[in-house]
Amino acid sequence: MDTDLGSGDGPGGGGDYSSVTRDIKVSVRSFYLEDQSQPEDRQYLWAYRIRIENHGAENVRLLRRTWLITDAAGRVQHVQGEGVVGEQPQLDPGEAFEYTSGTPLETPSGFMSGAYHMIATVSGERFDVAIPPFSLDSPHQPGIVH
């Protein structure tokens, strides 16, 4: 797996993160949602945009996802589910799928990582594609810790 971690681009922007597993590239960009967060109530919200690109020669389908969401206090949420945003997208060679989702934290920073559980539609082979670790940092954090 190749991973390219972005350096961030100022408050609210989490930088660009990407990794490649079995010719499937996953790119992530996170955004702090200032207008939907309530720091005084320990509610910090982020959106993240994900692009999944099939650079391989076989058709694949995303079946499930697994997320590990870690806040600044070290608390880890383990989230699993079918597909993404209600879909189980199929990607033919050269195709891409993009979606936006979000997550709340009780701390002003954290990070996420995970995996997409895929299947090669012709052979039936199942495999995991890494979602690169990415930072969730808000301007309410005294210093960026990730």
XYZ file of N, CA, C and O in Angstrom:
584
model
N 0.842 -1.172 0.000
C 0.000 0.000 0.000
C 0.885 1.232 0.000
O 1.808 1.341 0.774
N 0.584 2.186 -0.875
C 1.264 3.469 -0.896
C 0.362 4.488 -0.234
O -0.824 4.539 -0.520
N 0.916 5.306 0.640
C 0.130 6.329 1.298
C 0.815 7.665 1.145
O 2.001 7.785 1.382
N 0.039 8.680 0.745
C 0.538 10.034 0.608
C -0.283 10.908 1.535
O -1.473 11.112 1.303
N 0.322 11.387 2.611
C -0.399 12.190 3.578
C -0.214 13.658 3.272
O 0.900 14.136 3.124
N -1.332 14.377 3.210
C -1.286 15.813 2.953
C -0.854 16.565 4.194
O -0.917 16.059 5.304
N -0.451 17.787 4.013
C 0.029 18.588 5.128
C -1.038 19.511 5.671
O -0.790 20.244 6.612
N -2.231 19.493 5.110
C -3.282 20.394 5.551
C -3.179 21.715 4.806
O -2.184 22.018 4.186
N -4.241 22.497 4.888
C -4.222 23.771 4.184
C -4.892 24.857 5.001
O -5.666 25.637 4.500
N -4.601 24.889 6.282
C -5.133 25.949 7.127
C -6.344 25.490 7.912
O -6.779 24.353 7.793
N -6.920 26.374 8.717
C -8.049 26.017 9.560
C -9.213 25.479 8.743
O -9.579 26.038 7.720
N -9.776 24.400 9.214
C -10.944 23.821 8.575
C -10.630 22.832 7.485
O -11.456 21.999 7.175
N -9.461 22.892 6.880
C -9.105 21.961 5.822
C -8.141 20.930 6.342
O -7.174 21.258 7.002
N -8.417 19.658 6.085
C -7.600 18.607 6.648
C -6.525 18.103 5.719
O -5.843 17.149 6.040
N -6.349 18.714 4.554
C -5.353 18.219 3.626
C -5.907 17.072 2.806
O -7.042 16.663 2.960
N -5.095 16.571 1.907
C -5.474 15.454 1.058
C -4.685 14.230 1.484
O -3.480 14.308 1.699
N -5.369 13.118 1.579
C -4.760 11.854 1.986
C -5.163 10.814 0.954
O -6.304 10.801 0.493
N -4.234 9.926 0.592
C -4.588 8.883 -0.366
C -3.766 7.626 -0.125
O -2.691 7.681 0.461
N -4.320 6.510 -0.569
C -3.608 5.238 -0.527
C -4.110 4.382 -1.683
O -5.195 4.611 -2.224
N -3.285 3.401 -2.063
C -3.640 2.493 -3.149
C -3.479 1.062 -2.642
O -2.440 0.705 -2.086
N -4.530 0.275 -2.832
C -4.507 -1.150 -2.510
C -5.065 -1.900 -3.719
O -6.184 -1.617 -4.154
N -4.307 -2.811 -4.264
C -4.757 -3.627 -5.403
C -5.329 -2.775 -6.532
O -6.386 -3.080 -7.073
N -4.655 -1.723 -6.867
C -5.049 -0.819 -7.950
C -6.338 -0.048 -7.680
O -6.918 0.535 -8.599
N -6.776 -0.021 -6.426
C -7.909 0.806 -6.032
C -7.351 1.963 -5.206
O -6.742 1.751 -4.154
N -7.532 3.184 -5.722
C -7.031 4.373 -5.033
C -8.167 5.008 -4.230
O -9.248 5.246 -4.761
N -7.886 5.288 -2.962
C -8.840 5.974 -2.093
C -8.219 7.309 -1.696
O -7.119 7.342 -1.142
N -8.921 8.394 -2.001
C -8.466 9.737 -1.650
C -9.484 10.367 -0.706
O -10.697 10.227 -0.903
N -8.986 11.076 0.311
C -9.849 11.667 1.334
C -9.452 13.117 1.561
O -8.268 13.452 1.578
N -10.452 13.938 1.779
C -10.246 15.327 2.201
C -11.275 15.609 3.288
O -12.456 15.357 3.098
N -10.822 16.104 4.425
C -11.746 16.391 5.535
C -11.926 17.896 5.697
O -11.036 18.684 5.347
N -13.083 18.277 6.243
C -13.439 19.673 6.427
C -14.110 19.842 7.786
O -15.081 19.146 8.080
N -13.619 20.763 8.580
C -14.264 21.089 9.847
C -15.497 21.934 9.557
O -15.438 22.889 8.776
N -16.617 21.590 10.181
C -17.877 22.294 9.955
C -18.137 23.258 11.114
O -18.868 22.952 12.055
N -17.540 24.418 11.025
C -17.639 25.431 12.083
C -19.087 25.799 12.375
O -19.500 25.880 13.532
N -19.880 25.991 11.316
C -21.259 26.457 11.492
C -22.179 25.404 12.110
O -23.253 25.739 12.601
N -21.783 24.134 12.099
C -22.607 23.079 12.686
C -22.040 22.565 14.011
O -22.655 21.726 14.659
N -20.878 23.053 14.395
C -20.234 22.623 15.641
C -20.649 23.542 16.780
O -20.992 24.709 16.564
N -20.597 22.982 17.997
C -20.901 23.753 19.203
C -19.823 23.452 20.242
O -20.026 22.630 21.139
N -18.664 24.105 20.115
C -17.551 23.817 21.018
C -17.907 23.967 22.493
O -17.418 23.202 23.331
N -18.783 24.925 22.815
C -19.173 25.100 24.213
C -19.903 23.883 24.772
O -19.930 23.663 25.974
N -20.482 23.068 23.887
C -21.158 21.825 24.284
C -20.348 20.578 23.931
O -20.880 19.467 23.925
N -19.074 20.766 23.584
C -18.190 19.660 23.199
C -18.746 18.864 22.017
O -18.706 17.643 21.986
N -19.240 19.586 21.030
C -19.742 18.971 19.802
C -19.000 19.587 18.618
O -19.194 20.753 18.296
N -18.133 18.777 18.021
C -17.318 19.193 16.885
C -17.680 18.291 15.708
O -17.680 17.065 15.844
N -17.986 18.899 14.559
C -18.434 18.122 13.405
C -17.505 18.321 12.207
O -17.062 19.442 11.950
N -17.281 17.221 11.493
C -16.477 17.231 10.267
C -17.239 16.556 9.147
O -18.014 15.623 9.381
N -16.963 17.025 7.942
C -17.376 16.319 6.734
C -16.106 15.776 6.100
O -15.014 16.322 6.299
N -16.244 14.700 5.353
C -15.114 14.190 4.589
C -15.618 13.736 3.230
O -16.712 13.206 3.096
N -14.811 14.035 2.230
C -15.133 13.674 0.850
C -14.172 12.578 0.430
O -12.955 12.721 0.561
N -14.738 11.493 -0.082
C -13.934 10.339 -0.484
C -14.141 10.058 -1.968
O -15.260 10.114 -2.469
N -13.021 9.775 -2.631
C -13.049 9.357 -4.036
C -12.368 7.997 -4.116
O -11.237 7.833 -3.656
N -13.074 7.036 -4.707
C -12.564 5.675 -4.893
C -12.398 5.475 -6.400
O -13.364 5.628 -7.155
N -11.167 5.167 -6.830
C -10.868 5.024 -8.257
C -10.377 3.607 -8.539
O -9.490 3.116 -7.848
N -10.908 2.996 -9.575
C -10.470 1.661 -9.988
C -9.448 1.808 -11.107
O -9.796 2.063 -12.254
N -8.173 1.636 -10.748
C -7.090 1.690 -11.737
C -6.693 0.292 -12.198
O -5.704 0.135 -12.903
N -7.456 -0.718 -11.780
C -7.140 -2.102 -12.121
C -7.850 -2.562 -13.379
O -8.500 -1.783 -14.089
N -7.742 -3.862 -13.639
C -8.307 -4.455 -14.853
C -9.595 -5.234 -14.582
O -10.192 -5.775 -15.514
N -10.030 -5.289 -13.331
C -11.228 -6.077 -13.023
C -12.324 -5.210 -12.418
O -12.062 -4.186 -11.800
N -13.567 -5.632 -12.632
C -14.709 -4.961 -12.024
C -14.737 -5.310 -10.545
O -14.509 -6.463 -10.170
N -15.032 -4.313 -9.726
C -15.108 -4.532 -8.283
C -16.367 -3.876 -7.732
O -16.902 -2.929 -8.323
N -16.826 -4.391 -6.602
C -17.982 -3.812 -5.909
C -17.621 -3.611 -4.446
O -17.007 -4.484 -3.827
N -17.987 -2.464 -3.914
C -17.789 -2.171 -2.501
C -18.980 -2.757 -1.738
O -20.126 -2.359 -1.972
N -18.703 -3.711 -0.852
C -19.772 -4.376 -0.111
C -20.026 -3.745 1.251
O -21.169 -3.523 1.643
N -18.934 -3.507 1.996
C -19.051 -3.041 3.376
C -17.913 -2.072 3.678
O -16.948 -1.996 2.944
N -18.045 -1.401 4.828
C -17.004 -0.495 5.289
C -16.762 -0.721 6.769
O -17.654 -1.140 7.505
N -15.550 -0.431 7.195
C -15.177 -0.447 8.604
C -14.400 0.835 8.880
O -13.482 1.175 8.139
N -14.792 1.546 9.932
C -14.115 2.781 10.342
C -13.605 2.659 11.752
O -14.276 2.058 12.613
N -12.450 3.245 12.009
C -11.939 3.469 13.360
C -11.826 4.980 13.509
O -11.066 5.627 12.772
N -12.602 5.533 14.428
C -12.640 6.979 14.650
C -12.089 7.231 16.044
O -12.647 6.757 17.032
N -10.983 7.959 16.114
C -10.282 8.185 17.384
C -10.311 9.668 17.705
O -9.932 10.499 16.869
N -10.752 10.005 18.937
C -10.752 11.415 19.319
C -9.474 11.751 20.082
O -8.629 10.884 20.333
N -9.311 13.017 20.450
C -8.079 13.490 21.085
C -7.862 12.891 22.467
O -6.747 12.903 22.981
N -8.913 12.338 23.069
C -8.784 11.691 24.376
C -8.425 10.210 24.239
O -8.313 9.501 25.231
N -8.278 9.742 22.995
C -7.920 8.347 22.764
C -9.100 7.401 22.695
O -8.925 6.198 22.557
N -10.322 7.928 22.785
C -11.517 7.071 22.664
C -11.681 6.651 21.205
O -11.574 7.481 20.303
N -11.949 5.369 20.983
C -12.057 4.825 19.631
C -13.478 4.310 19.406
O -14.001 3.545 20.214
N -14.075 4.762 18.316
C -15.357 4.214 17.872
C -15.078 3.275 16.711
O -14.361 3.634 15.778
N -15.636 2.088 16.757
C -15.494 1.104 15.687
C -16.853 1.047 14.989
O -17.832 0.623 15.589
N -16.906 1.499 13.739
C -18.165 1.585 12.999
C -18.088 0.680 11.778
O -17.132 0.756 11.008
N -19.091 -0.193 11.630
C -19.170 -1.074 10.465
C -20.534 -0.913 9.826
O -21.502 -0.585 10.503
N -20.607 -1.166 8.527
C -21.899 -1.094 7.864
C -21.835 -1.554 6.433
O -20.755 -1.745 5.868
N -23.012 -1.702 5.865
C -23.129 -2.097 4.466
C -22.853 -0.888 3.579
O -23.335 0.214 3.854
N -22.081 -1.080 2.540
C -21.846 -0.055 1.537
C -21.414 1.278 2.107
O -20.866 1.365 3.208
N -21.670 2.331 1.334
C -21.393 3.711 1.739
C -22.562 4.573 1.281
O -23.074 4.390 0.176
N -22.978 5.488 2.115
C -24.108 6.382 1.851
C -25.276 5.655 1.165
O -25.865 6.146 0.207
N -25.602 4.467 1.688
C -26.729 3.705 1.170
C -26.500 2.994 -0.146
O -27.443 2.469 -0.744
N -25.276 2.957 -0.623
C -24.977 2.317 -1.903
C -23.867 1.286 -1.762
O -23.049 1.369 -0.852
N -23.865 0.330 -2.690
C -22.764 -0.625 -2.843
C -22.254 -0.465 -4.271
O -22.570 -1.252 -5.148
N -21.466 0.595 -4.489
C -21.090 0.932 -5.868
C -20.220 -0.127 -6.530
O -19.359 -0.727 -5.898
N -20.495 -0.335 -7.824
C -19.636 -1.179 -8.655
C -18.771 -0.265 -9.496
O -19.261 0.717 -10.060
N -17.480 -0.589 -9.547
C -16.538 0.211 -10.315
C -15.903 -0.652 -11.395
O -15.170 -1.594 -11.096
N -16.186 -0.317 -12.637
C -15.519 -0.965 -13.752
C -14.127 -0.361 -13.870
O -13.854 0.704 -13.310
N -13.211 -1.003 -14.587
C -11.884 -0.422 -14.772
C -11.979 1.012 -15.293
O -12.754 1.298 -16.208
N -11.230 1.912 -14.659
C -11.217 3.307 -15.058
C -12.310 4.164 -14.433
O -12.305 5.382 -14.590
N -13.249 3.563 -13.725
C -14.333 4.334 -13.114
C -13.980 4.791 -11.704
O -13.087 4.240 -11.055
N -14.721 5.807 -11.243
C -14.535 6.343 -9.898
C -15.898 6.578 -9.258
O -16.910 6.748 -9.957
N -15.914 6.592 -7.947
C -17.124 6.875 -7.170
C -16.740 7.862 -6.079
O -15.728 7.676 -5.408
N -17.529 8.917 -5.909
C -17.264 9.916 -4.877
C -18.482 10.048 -3.982
O -19.620 9.938 -4.445
N -18.220 10.316 -2.712
C -19.311 10.599 -1.788
C -18.797 11.464 -0.652
O -17.597 11.568 -0.417
N -19.734 12.081 0.034
C -19.431 12.914 1.195
C -20.216 12.390 2.386
O -21.388 12.031 2.251
N -19.551 12.325 3.518
C -20.201 11.902 4.751
C -19.636 12.757 5.877
O -18.947 13.753 5.614
N -19.911 12.389 7.114
C -19.419 13.190 8.214
C -19.348 12.414 9.510
O -19.826 11.283 9.599
N -18.740 13.056 10.502
C -18.624 12.439 11.818
C -18.549 13.515 12.893
O -17.969 14.581 12.673
N -19.143 13.245 14.070
C -19.003 14.152 15.207
C -17.936 13.623 16.173
O -17.673 12.428 16.226
N -17.327 14.537 16.908
C -16.436 14.167 18.004
C -16.767 15.051 19.207
O -17.317 16.139 19.045
N -16.364 14.592 20.393
C -16.506 15.396 21.602
C -15.244 16.197 21.897
O -15.199 16.937 22.866
N -14.216 16.026 21.085
C -12.949 16.746 21.261
C -12.665 17.554 19.993
O -13.176 17.223 18.921
N -11.821 18.582 20.075
C -11.574 19.434 18.910
C -10.634 18.843 17.866
O -10.341 19.505 16.878
N -10.180 17.620 18.064
C -9.376 16.964 17.040
C -9.493 15.450 17.182
O -10.003 14.937 18.176
N -9.001 14.775 16.168
C -9.002 13.315 16.159
C -8.516 12.845 14.808
O -7.954 13.617 14.029
N -8.735 11.581 14.538
C -8.391 11.055 13.220
C -9.234 9.838 12.920
O -9.847 9.244 13.815
N -9.294 9.490 11.641
C -10.071 8.346 11.171
C -9.205 7.494 10.257
O -8.300 7.996 9.597
N -9.513 6.211 10.221
C -8.920 5.285 9.262
C -9.922 4.152 9.085
O -10.925 4.085 9.783
N -9.644 3.274 8.151
C -10.584 2.180 7.959
C -10.269 1.341 6.751
O -9.148 1.353 6.228
N -11.305 0.617 6.302
C -11.161 -0.267 5.145
C -12.502 -0.419 4.445
O -13.562 -0.377 5.078
N -12.420 -0.566 3.132
C -13.581 -0.962 2.342
C -13.423 -2.439 2.044
O -12.347 -2.902 1.645
N -14.483 -3.183 2.239
C -14.491 -4.621 1.984
C -15.120 -4.811 0.601
O -16.297 -4.520 0.397
N -14.296 -5.267 -0.328
C -14.652 -5.310 -1.744
C -14.752 -6.751 -2.236
O -14.256 -7.677 -1.594
N -15.339 -6.882 -3.424
C -15.366 -8.163 -4.123
C -15.069 -7.918 -5.599
O -15.544 -6.937 -6.177
N -14.229 -8.788 -6.174
C -14.015 -8.777 -7.617
C -15.227 -9.484 -8.215
O -15.477 -10.658 -7.912
N -16.009 -8.781 -9.029
C -17.315 -9.303 -9.419
C -17.249 -10.544 -10.319
O -18.158 -11.358 -10.283
N -16.183 -10.719 -11.087
C -16.092 -11.888 -11.965
C -15.594 -13.113 -11.199
O -16.210 -14.172 -11.231
N -14.489 -12.969 -10.466
C -13.893 -14.117 -9.778
C -14.555 -14.407 -8.431
O -14.436 -15.512 -7.908
N -15.215 -13.407 -7.840
C -15.818 -13.594 -6.525
C -14.825 -13.444 -5.384
O -15.180 -13.620 -4.215
N -13.574 -13.102 -5.714
C -12.556 -12.927 -4.683
C -12.862 -11.689 -3.851
O -13.135 -10.615 -4.387
N -12.796 -11.859 -2.529
C -13.012 -10.741 -1.613
C -11.667 -10.207 -1.136
O -10.739 -10.973 -0.925
N -11.596 -8.887 -0.968
C -10.362 -8.268 -0.499
C -10.694 -6.939 0.163
O -11.771 -6.388 -0.026
N -9.760 -6.455 0.970
C -9.926 -5.188 1.675
C -9.070 -4.109 1.024
O -7.940 -4.366 0.600
N -9.616 -2.910 0.968
C -8.914 -1.739 0.463
C -8.767 -0.760 1.622
O -9.758 -0.403 2.259
N -7.536 -0.345 1.885
C -7.271 0.559 3.001
C -7.829 1.956 2.733
O -7.709 2.478 1.624
N -8.436 2.537 3.765
C -8.780 3.956 3.762
C -7.655 4.621 4.545
O -7.415 4.275 5.703
N -6.931 5.550 3.940
C -5.762 6.112 4.631
C -6.166 6.862 5.893
O -7.230 7.491 5.936
N -5.342 6.795 6.927
C -5.618 7.603 8.118
C -5.641 9.084 7.733
O -4.816 9.535 6.947
N -6.632 9.796 8.262
C -6.695 11.232 7.993
C -7.079 11.993 9.243
O -7.752 11.490 10.124
N -6.600 13.219 9.290
C -6.698 14.073 10.455
C -8.017 14.831 10.504
O -8.540 15.250 9.476
N -8.531 15.002 11.708
C -9.688 15.844 11.977
C -9.227 16.894 12.978
O -9.129 16.626 14.169
N -8.878 18.065 12.489
C -8.371 19.135 13.358
C -9.242 20.368 13.182
O -9.580 20.735 12.058
N -9.600 20.977 14.280
C -10.410 22.188 14.240
C -9.565 23.373 14.720
O -8.530 23.189 15.356
N -10.034 24.582 14.460
C -9.322 25.756 14.978
C -9.425 25.883 16.491
O -8.778 26.732 17.072
N -10.226 25.027 17.121
C -10.388 25.069 18.583
C -9.323 24.253 19.301
O -9.260 24.254 20.524
N -8.499 23.546 18.539
C -7.395 22.771 19.108
C -6.211 23.722 19.315
O -5.835 24.432 18.396
N -5.620 23.751 20.516
C -4.492 24.674 20.759
C -3.358 24.525 19.764
O -2.751 25.495 19.355
N -3.087 23.317 19.321
C -2.062 23.057 18.302
C -2.470 21.830 17.550
O -3.118 20.948 18.086
N -2.166 21.768 16.275
C -2.518 20.578 15.504
C -1.664 19.428 15.974
O -0.444 19.532 16.005
N -2.319 18.330 16.372
C -1.599 17.218 16.996
C -1.416 16.029 16.065
O -0.809 15.064 16.453
N -1.930 16.077 14.863
C -1.831 14.933 13.964
C -1.046 15.295 12.733
O -1.277 16.213 12.079
